[in-house]
PDB file of C-alpha atoms in Angstrom:
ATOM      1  CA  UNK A   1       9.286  12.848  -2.088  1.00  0.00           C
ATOM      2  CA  UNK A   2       8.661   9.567  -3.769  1.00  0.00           C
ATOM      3  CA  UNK A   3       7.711   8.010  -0.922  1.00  0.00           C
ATOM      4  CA  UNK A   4       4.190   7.884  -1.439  1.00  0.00           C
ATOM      5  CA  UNK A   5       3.657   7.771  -5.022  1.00  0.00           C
ATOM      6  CA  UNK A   6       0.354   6.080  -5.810  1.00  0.00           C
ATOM      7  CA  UNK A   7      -2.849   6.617  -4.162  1.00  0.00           C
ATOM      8  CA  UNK A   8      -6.426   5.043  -3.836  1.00  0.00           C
ATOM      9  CA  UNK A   9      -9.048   6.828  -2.574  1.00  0.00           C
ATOM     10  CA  UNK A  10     -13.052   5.231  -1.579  1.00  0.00           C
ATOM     11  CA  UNK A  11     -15.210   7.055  -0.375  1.00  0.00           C
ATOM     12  CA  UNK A  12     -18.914   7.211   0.703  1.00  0.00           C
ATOM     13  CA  UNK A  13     -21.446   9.698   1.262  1.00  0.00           C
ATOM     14  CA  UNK A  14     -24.796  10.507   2.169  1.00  0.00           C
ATOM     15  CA  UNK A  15     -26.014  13.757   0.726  1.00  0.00           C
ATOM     16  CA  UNK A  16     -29.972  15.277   1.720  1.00  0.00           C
ATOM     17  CA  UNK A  17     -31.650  18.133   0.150  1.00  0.00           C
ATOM     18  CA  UNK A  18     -33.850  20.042   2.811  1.00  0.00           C
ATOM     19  CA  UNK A  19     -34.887  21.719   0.141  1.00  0.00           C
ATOM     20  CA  UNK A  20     -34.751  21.015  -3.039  1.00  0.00           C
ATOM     21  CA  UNK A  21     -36.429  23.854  -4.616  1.00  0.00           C
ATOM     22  CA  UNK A  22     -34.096  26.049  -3.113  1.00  0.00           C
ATOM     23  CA  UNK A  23     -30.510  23.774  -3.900  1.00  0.00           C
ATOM     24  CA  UNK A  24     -29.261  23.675  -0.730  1.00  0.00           C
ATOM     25  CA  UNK A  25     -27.587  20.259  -0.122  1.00  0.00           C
ATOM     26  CA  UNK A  26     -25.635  18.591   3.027  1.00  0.00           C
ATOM     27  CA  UNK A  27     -23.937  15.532   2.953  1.00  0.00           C
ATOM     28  CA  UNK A  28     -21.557  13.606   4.912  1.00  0.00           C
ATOM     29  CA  UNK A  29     -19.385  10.348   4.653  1.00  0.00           C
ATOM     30  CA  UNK A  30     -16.050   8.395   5.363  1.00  0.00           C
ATOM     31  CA  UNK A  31     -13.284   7.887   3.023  1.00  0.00           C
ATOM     32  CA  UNK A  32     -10.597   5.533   3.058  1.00  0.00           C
ATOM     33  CA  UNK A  33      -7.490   6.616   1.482  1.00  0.00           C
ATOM     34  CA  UNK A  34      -4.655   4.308   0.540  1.00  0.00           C
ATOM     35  CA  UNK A  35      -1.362   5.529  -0.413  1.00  0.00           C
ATOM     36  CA  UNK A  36       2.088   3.444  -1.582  1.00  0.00           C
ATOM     37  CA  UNK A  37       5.219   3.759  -2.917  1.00  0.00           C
ATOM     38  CA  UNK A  38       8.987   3.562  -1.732  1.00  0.00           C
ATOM     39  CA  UNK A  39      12.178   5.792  -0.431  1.00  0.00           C
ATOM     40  CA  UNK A  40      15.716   5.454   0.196  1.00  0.00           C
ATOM     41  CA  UNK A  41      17.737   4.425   3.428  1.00  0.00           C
ATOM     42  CA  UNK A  42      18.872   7.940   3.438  1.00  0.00           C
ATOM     43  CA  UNK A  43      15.311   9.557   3.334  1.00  0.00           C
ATOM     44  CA  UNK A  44      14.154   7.315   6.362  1.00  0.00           C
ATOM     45  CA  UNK A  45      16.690   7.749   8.684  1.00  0.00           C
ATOM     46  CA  UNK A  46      16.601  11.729   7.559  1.00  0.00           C
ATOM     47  CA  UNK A  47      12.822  11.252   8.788  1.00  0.00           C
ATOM     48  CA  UNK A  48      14.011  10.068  12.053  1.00  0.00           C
ATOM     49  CA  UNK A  49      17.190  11.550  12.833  1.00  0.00           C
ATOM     50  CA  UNK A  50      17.525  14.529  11.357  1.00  0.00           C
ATOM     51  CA  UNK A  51      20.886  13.523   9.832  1.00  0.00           C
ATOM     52  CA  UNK A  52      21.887  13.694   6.572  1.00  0.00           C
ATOM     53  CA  UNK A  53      23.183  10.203   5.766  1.00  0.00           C
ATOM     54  CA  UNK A  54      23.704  11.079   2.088  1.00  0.00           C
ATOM     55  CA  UNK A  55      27.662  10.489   2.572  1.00  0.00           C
ATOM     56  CA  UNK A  56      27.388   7.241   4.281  1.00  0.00           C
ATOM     57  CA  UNK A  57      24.604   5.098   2.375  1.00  0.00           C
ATOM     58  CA  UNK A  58      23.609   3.913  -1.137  1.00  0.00           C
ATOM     59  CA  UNK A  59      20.792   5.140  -2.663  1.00  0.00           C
ATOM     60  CA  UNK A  60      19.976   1.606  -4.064  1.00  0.00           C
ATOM     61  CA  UNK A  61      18.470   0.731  -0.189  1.00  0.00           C
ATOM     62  CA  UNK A  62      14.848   1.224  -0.258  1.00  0.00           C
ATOM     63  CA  UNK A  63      12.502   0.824   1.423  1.00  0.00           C
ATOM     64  CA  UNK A  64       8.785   0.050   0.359  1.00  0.00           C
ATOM     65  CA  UNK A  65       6.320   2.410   2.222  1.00  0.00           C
ATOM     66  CA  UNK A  66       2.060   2.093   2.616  1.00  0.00           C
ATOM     67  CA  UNK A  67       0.082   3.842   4.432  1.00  0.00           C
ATOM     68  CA  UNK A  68      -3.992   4.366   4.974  1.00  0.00           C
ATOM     69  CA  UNK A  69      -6.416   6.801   6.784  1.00  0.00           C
ATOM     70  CA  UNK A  70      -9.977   6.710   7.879  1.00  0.00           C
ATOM     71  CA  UNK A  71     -11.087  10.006   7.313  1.00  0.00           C
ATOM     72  CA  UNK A  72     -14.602  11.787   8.169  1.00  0.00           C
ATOM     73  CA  UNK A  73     -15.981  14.451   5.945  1.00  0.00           C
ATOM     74  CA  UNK A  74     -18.603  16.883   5.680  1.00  0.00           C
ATOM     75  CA  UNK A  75     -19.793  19.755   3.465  1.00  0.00           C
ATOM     76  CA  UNK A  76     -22.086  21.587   2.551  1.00  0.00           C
ATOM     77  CA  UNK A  77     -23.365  22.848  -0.969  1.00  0.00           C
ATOM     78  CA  UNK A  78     -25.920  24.084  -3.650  1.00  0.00           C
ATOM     79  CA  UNK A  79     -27.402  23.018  -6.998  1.00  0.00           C
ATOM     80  CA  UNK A  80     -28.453  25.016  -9.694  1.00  0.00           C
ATOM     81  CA  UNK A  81     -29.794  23.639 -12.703  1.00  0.00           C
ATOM     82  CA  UNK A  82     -28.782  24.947 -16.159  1.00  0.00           C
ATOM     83  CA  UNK A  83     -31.039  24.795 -18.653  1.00  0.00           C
ATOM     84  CA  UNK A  84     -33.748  21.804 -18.538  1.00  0.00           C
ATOM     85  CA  UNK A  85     -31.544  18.931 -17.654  1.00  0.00           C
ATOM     86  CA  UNK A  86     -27.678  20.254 -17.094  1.00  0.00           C
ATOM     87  CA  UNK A  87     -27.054  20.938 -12.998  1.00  0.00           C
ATOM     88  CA  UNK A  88     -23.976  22.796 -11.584  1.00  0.00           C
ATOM     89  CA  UNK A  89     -23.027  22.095  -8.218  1.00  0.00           C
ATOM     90  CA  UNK A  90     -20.478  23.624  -5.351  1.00  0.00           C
ATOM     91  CA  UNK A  91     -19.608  22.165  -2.474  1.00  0.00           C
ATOM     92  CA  UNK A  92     -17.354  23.822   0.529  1.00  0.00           C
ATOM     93  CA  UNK A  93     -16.207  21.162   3.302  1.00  0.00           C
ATOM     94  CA  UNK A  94     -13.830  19.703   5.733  1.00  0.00           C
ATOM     95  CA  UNK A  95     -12.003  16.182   5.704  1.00  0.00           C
ATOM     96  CA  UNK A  96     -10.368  14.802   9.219  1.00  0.00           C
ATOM     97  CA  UNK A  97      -8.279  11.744   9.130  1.00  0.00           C
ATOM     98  CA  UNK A  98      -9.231  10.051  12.411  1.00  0.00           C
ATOM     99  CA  UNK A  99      -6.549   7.256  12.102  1.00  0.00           C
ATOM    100  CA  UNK A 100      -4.141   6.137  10.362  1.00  0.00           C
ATOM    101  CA  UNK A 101      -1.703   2.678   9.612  1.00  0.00           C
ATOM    102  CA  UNK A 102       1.758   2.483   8.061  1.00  0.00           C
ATOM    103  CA  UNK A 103       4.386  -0.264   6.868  1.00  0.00           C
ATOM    104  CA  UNK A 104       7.511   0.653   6.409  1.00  0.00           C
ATOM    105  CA  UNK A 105       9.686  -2.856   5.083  1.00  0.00           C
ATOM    106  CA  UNK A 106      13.385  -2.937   3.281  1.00  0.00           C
ATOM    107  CA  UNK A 107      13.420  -4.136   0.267  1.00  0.00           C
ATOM    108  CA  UNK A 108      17.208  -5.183   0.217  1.00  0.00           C
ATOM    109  CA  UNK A 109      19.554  -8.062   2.050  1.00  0.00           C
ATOM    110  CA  UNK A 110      19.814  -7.191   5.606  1.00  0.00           C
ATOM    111  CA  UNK A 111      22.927  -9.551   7.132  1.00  0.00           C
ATOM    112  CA  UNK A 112      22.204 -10.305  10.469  1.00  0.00           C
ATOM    113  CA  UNK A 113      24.295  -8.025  12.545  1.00  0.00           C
ATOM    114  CA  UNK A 114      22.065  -5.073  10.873  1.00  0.00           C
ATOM    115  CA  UNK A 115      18.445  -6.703  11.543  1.00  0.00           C
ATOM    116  CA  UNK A 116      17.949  -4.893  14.472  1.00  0.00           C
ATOM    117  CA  UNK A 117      18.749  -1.832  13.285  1.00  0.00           C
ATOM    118  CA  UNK A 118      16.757  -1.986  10.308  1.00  0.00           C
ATOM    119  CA  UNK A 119      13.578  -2.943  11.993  1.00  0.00           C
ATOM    120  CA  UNK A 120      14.254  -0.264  14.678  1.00  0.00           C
ATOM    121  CA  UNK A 121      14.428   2.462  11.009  1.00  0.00           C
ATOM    122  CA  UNK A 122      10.992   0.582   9.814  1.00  0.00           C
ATOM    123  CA  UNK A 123       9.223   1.146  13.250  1.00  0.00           C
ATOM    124  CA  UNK A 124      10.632   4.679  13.581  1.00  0.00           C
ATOM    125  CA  UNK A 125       9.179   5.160  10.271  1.00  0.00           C
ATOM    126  CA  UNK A 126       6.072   3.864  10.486  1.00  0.00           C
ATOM    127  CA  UNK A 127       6.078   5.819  13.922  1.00  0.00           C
ATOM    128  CA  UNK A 128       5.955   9.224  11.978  1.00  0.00           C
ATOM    129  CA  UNK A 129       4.505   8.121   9.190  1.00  0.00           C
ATOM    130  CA  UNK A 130       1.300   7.895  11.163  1.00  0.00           C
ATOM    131  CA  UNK A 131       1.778  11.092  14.022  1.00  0.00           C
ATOM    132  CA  UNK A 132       1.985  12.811  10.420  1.00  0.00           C
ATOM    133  CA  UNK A 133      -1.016  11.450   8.551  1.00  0.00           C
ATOM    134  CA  UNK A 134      -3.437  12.007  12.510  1.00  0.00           C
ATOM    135  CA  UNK A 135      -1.935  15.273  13.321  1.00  0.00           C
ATOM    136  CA  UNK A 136      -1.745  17.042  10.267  1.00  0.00           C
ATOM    137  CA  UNK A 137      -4.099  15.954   7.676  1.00  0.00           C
ATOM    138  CA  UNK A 138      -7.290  17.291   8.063  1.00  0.00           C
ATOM    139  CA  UNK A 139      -8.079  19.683   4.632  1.00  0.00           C
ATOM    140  CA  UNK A 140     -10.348  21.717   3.350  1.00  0.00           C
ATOM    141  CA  UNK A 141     -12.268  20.495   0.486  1.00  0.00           C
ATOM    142  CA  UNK A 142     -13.766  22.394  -2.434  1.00  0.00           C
ATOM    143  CA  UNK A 143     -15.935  21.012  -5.052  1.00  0.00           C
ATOM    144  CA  UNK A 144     -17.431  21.544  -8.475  1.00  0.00           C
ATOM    145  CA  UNK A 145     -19.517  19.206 -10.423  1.00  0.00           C
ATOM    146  CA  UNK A 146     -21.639  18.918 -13.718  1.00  0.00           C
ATOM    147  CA  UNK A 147     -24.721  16.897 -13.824  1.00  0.00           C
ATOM    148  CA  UNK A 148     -27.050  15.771 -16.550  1.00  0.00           C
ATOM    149  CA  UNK A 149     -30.774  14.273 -15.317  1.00  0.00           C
ATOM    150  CA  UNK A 150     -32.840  12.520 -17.589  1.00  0.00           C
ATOM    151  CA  UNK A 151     -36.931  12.631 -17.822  1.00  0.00           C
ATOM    152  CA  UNK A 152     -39.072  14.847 -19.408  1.00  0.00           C
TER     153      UNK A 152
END
């Protein structure tokens, strides 16, 4: 659950108003989202195997865990203006990640006889890390926004 803690998210649009008297507006873009943190031993290998190592491991093995997606979004929405310079706007859409990168890296002593196995739990986690973030998060997206435009 802590895994991925933090988050950083870019994105950028391009929005056109077919017509503007009427509010209608369009718009499309990419975002990149970013997202860190860290887990336990026993939280990876649960990922992978299945297993509850709880018993068997300390908690004080983490790991450190990133990830980012490339995601493609579009929506669609309308504009009303309130009052002489105050606008309200709605916007209903759809994100899609279309790919996505993880690193999964102990942050702990591995002795040697273990290095193999640890980098096997770091690939393996990185491994569904990223079949999770491609195959299952694509959202809906709902927006509301207040504007203020200057002039006379």
């Amino acid at each position: 659950e802590d895994a991925l803690e933090d988050a950083l998210v870019l994105r950028f649009h391009l929005g056109w108003r077919p017509a503007p008297q009427l509010g209608l507006q369009l718009e499309t873009g990419y975002s990149w989202v970013g997202l860190g943190g860290d887990t336990t031993a026993v939280d990876v290998l649960y990922v992978k195997t299945k297993t509850n190592w709880d018993p068997y491991l300390d908690k004080s093995y983490r790991f450190g865990v990133d990830a980012a997606m490339h995601r493609v979004e579009a929506s669609v929405g309308y504009v009303w203006p309130l009052g002489r310079h105050a606008l309200l706007r709605c916007d209903l859409g759809w994100s899609h990640t279309v790919s996505a990168t993880a690193r999964v890296a102990h942050e702990f002593a591995v002795p040697w006889y273990l290095e193999d196995a640890v980098d096997d739990i770091e690939e393996g986690g990185e491994d569904v890390l990223v079949e999770t973030l491609e195959e299952k998060v694509h959202t809906p997206m709902l927006s509301v926004g207040l504007g203020w435009r200057g002039g006379g």
